[in-house]
Short mmCIF file of C-alpha atoms in Angstrom, two decimals:
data_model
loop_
_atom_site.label_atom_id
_atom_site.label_comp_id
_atom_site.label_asym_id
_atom_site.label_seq_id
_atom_site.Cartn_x
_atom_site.Cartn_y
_atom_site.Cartn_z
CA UNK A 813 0.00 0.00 0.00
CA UNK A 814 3.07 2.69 0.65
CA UNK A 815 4.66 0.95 -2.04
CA UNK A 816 1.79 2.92 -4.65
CA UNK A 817 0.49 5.32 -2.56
CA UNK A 818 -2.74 3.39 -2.04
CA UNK A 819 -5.42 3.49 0.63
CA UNK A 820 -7.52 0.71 1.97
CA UNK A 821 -10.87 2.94 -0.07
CA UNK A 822 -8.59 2.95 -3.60
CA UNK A 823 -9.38 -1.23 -3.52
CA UNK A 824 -13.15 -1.24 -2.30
CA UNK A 825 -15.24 -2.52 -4.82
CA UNK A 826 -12.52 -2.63 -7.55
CA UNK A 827 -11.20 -5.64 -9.55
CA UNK A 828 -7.06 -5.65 -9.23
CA UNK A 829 -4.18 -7.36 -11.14
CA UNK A 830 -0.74 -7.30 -9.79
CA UNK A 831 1.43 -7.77 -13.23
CA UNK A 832 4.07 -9.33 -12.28
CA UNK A 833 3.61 -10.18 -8.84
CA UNK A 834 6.18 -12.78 -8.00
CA UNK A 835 6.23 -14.15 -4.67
CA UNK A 836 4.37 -11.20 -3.16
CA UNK A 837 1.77 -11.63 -0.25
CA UNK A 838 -0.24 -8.64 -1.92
CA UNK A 839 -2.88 -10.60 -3.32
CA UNK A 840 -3.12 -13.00 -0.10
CA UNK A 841 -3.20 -10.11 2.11
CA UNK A 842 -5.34 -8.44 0.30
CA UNK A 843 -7.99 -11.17 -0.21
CA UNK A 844 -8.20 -11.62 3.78
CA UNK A 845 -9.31 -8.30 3.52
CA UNK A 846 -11.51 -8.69 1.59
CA UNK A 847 -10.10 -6.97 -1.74
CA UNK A 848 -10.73 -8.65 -5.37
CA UNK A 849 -6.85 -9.15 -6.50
CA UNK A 850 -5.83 -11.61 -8.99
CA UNK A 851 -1.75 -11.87 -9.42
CA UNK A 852 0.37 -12.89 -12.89
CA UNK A 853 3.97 -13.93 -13.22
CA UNK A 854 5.83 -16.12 -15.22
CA UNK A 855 6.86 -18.43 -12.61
CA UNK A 856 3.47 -19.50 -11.75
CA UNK A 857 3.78 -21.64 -14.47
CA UNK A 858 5.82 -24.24 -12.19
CA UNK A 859 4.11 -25.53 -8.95
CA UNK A 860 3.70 -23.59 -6.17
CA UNK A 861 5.75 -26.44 -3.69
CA UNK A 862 8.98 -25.85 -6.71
CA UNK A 863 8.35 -21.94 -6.10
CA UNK A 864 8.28 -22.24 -1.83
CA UNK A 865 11.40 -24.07 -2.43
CA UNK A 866 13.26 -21.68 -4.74
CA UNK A 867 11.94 -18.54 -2.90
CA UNK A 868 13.57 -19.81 -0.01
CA UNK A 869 16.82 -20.50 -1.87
CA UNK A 870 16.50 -16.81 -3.45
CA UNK A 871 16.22 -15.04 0.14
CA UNK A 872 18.83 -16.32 1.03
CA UNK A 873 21.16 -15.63 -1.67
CA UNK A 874 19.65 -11.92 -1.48
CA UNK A 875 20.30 -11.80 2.11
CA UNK A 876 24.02 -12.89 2.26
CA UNK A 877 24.75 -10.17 -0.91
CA UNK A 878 22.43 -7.60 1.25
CA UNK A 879 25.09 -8.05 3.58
CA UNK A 880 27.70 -6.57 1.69
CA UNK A 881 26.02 -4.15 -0.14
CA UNK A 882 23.29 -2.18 2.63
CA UNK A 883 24.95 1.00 2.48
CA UNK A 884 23.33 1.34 -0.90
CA UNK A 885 20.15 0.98 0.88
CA UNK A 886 17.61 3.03 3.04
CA UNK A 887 16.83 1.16 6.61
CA UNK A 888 14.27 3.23 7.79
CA UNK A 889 11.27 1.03 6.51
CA UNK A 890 12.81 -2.33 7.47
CA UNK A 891 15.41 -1.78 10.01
CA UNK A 892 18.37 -3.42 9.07
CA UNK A 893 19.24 -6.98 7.08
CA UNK A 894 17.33 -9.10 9.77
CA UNK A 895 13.91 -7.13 9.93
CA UNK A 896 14.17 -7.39 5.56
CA UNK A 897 14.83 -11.20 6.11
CA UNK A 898 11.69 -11.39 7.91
CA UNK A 899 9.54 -9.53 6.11
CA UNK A 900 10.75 -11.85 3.02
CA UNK A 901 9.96 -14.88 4.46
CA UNK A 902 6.54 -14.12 5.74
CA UNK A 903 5.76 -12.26 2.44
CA UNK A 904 6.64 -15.85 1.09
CA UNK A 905 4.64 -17.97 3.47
CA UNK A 906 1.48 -16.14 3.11
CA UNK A 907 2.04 -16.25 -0.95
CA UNK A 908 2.54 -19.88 -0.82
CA UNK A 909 -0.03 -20.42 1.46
CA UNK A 910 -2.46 -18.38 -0.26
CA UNK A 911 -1.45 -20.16 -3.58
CA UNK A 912 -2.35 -23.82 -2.51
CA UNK A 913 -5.77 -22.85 -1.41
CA UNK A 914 -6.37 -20.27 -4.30
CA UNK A 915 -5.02 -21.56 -7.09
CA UNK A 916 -7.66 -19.69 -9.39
CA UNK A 917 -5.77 -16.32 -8.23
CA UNK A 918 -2.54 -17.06 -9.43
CA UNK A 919 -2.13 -16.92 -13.22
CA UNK A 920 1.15 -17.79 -15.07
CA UNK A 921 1.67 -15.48 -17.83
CA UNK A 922 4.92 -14.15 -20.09
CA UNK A 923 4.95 -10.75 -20.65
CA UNK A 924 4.00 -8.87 -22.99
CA UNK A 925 0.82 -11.00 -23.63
CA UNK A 926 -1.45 -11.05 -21.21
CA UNK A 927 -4.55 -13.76 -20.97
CA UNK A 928 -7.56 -11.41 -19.99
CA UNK A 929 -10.02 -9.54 -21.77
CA UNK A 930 -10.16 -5.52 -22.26
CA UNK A 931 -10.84 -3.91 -19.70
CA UNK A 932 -10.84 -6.68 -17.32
CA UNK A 933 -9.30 -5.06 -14.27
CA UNK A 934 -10.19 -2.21 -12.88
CA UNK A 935 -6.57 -1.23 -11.90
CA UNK A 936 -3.38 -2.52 -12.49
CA UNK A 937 -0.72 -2.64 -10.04
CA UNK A 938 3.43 -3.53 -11.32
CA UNK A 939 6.19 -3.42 -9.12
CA UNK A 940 9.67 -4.13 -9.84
CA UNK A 941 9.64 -4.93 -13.42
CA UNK A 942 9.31 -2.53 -15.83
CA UNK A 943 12.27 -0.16 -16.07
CA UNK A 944 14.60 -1.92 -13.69
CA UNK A 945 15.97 -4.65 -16.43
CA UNK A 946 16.11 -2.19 -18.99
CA UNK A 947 19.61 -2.90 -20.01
CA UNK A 948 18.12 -6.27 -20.91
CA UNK A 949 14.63 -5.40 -22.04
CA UNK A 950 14.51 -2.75 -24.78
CA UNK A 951 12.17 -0.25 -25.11
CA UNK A 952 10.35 -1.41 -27.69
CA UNK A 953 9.33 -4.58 -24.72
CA UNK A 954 8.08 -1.70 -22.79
CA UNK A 955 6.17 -0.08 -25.35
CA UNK A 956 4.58 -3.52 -26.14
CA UNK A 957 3.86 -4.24 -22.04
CA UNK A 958 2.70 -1.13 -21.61
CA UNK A 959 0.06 -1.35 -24.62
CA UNK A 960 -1.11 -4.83 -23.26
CA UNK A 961 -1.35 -3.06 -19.60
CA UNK A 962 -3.44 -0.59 -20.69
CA UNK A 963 -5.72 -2.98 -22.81
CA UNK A 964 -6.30 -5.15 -19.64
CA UNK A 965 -6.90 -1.79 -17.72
CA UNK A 966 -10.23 -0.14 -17.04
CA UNK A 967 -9.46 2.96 -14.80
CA UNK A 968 -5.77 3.12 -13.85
CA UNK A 969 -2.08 1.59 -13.84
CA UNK A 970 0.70 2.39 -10.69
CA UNK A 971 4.37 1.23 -11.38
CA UNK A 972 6.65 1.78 -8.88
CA UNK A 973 10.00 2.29 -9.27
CA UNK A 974 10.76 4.54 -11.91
CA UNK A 975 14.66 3.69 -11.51
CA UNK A 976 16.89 0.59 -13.28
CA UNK A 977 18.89 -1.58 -10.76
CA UNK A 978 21.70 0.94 -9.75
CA UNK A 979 18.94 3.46 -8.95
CA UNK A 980 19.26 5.38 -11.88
CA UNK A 981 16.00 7.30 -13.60
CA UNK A 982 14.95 4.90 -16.88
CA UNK A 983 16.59 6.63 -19.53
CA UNK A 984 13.65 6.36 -21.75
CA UNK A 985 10.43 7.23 -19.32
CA UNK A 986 9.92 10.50 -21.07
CA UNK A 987 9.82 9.31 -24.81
CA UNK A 988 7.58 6.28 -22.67
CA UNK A 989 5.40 9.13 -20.99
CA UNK A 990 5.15 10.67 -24.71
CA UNK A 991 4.03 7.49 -25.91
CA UNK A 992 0.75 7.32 -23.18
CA UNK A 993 -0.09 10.87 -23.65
CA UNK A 994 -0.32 10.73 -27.20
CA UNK A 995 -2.23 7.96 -26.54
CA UNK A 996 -4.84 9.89 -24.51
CA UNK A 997 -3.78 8.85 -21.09
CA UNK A 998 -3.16 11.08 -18.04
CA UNK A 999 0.32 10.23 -16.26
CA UNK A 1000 1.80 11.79 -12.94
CA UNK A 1001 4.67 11.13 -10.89
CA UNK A 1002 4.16 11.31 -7.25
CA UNK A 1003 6.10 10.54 -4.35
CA UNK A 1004 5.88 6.80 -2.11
CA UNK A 1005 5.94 6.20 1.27
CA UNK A 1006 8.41 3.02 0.79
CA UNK A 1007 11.65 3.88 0.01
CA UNK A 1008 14.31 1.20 0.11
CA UNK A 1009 16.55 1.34 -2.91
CA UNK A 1010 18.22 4.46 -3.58
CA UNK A 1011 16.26 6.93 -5.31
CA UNK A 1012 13.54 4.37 -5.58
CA UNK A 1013 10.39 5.99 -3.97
CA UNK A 1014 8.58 7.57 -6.85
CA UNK A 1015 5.70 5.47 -9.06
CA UNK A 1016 4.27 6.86 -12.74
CA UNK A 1017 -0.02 6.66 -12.07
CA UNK A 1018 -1.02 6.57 -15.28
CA UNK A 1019 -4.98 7.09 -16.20
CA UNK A 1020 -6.80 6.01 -18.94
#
């Protein structure tokens, strides 16, 4: 909810996609209270035991390289290493456990096709994704995501960060903010109330 600057009244009565939502406890969270959220990634295409296992395995590796790299990092929201180890691990638990007994809410996909019909959702929610791998994913991927967002998206789309992995501003999110406006949509960058990574604490709210 800090993460994209989102109150408990944003989710009443709407229908919500987290795109991609890896092993997030969003959706599980979320559904306890009550919320309609459906979550997409592309490794909910292998069982959810296989993903326990390997999100395990990946908080670890994290952890021990967290180590060694924390001054990069802002502690107020976690602590230090041990309080983001926790958080990790439940936010895993609760996904997994969420997963076996709502299997329906968990849909494997591989971006940039998505499996729903227009304006299925009424807002879309991406964290972590687009813009950090862009000196892997081009920006013609991003144009293409973003075009498949949108078509999924009835109301709005939050993606939070606006930074690439060493916390630098995506070089192309102006020509990409060109792109949406020309396309009709209303964008604004705002401010979070998470902030972890450096210079990570802004999302792009874009509305249709």
């Amino acid at each position: 909810m800090d993460m994209f600057a989102l109150k408990q009244a944003n989710l009443s009565g709407k229908k919500i996609l987290d795109c991609p939502a890896g092993a997030c406890s969003f959706t599980a969270v979320g559904s306890a209270h009550g919320h309609d959220i459906t979550a997409c990634d592309i490794a909910y295409y292998h069982p959810v035991d296989q993903l326990k296992e390997k999100g395990f395995l990946d908080i670890e590796h994290v952890m021990y390289h967290m180590e060694k790299a924390k001054s990069n990092y802002d502690w107020d929201y976690f602590g230090d290493v041990d309080g983001l180890n926790q958080h990790r691990v439940n936010a895993l638990k609760a996904c997994a456990e969420h997963m076996e007994h709502s299997p329906e809410k968990y849909i494997p996909v591989t971006l940039p096709v998505l499996p729903f019909t227009d304006d299925e959702f009424d807002i879309l929610l991406s964290a972590h994704f687009l813009f950090m791998y862009s000196d892997r994913l081009d920006f013609d991927f991003h144009r293409e995501t973003m075009d498949e967002l949108l078509r999924v998206t009835k109301e709005e789309i939050r993606i939070f960060p606006l930074v690439d992995l060493a916390g630098k501003r995506y070089e192309q999110l102006d020509e990409l903010i060109n792109y949406l406006q020309q396309k009709g949509c209303i964008t604004e960058e705002r401010k979070a109330d998470y902030h972890f990574q450096r210079n990570a604490n802004t999302i792009l709210r874009i509305i249709k």
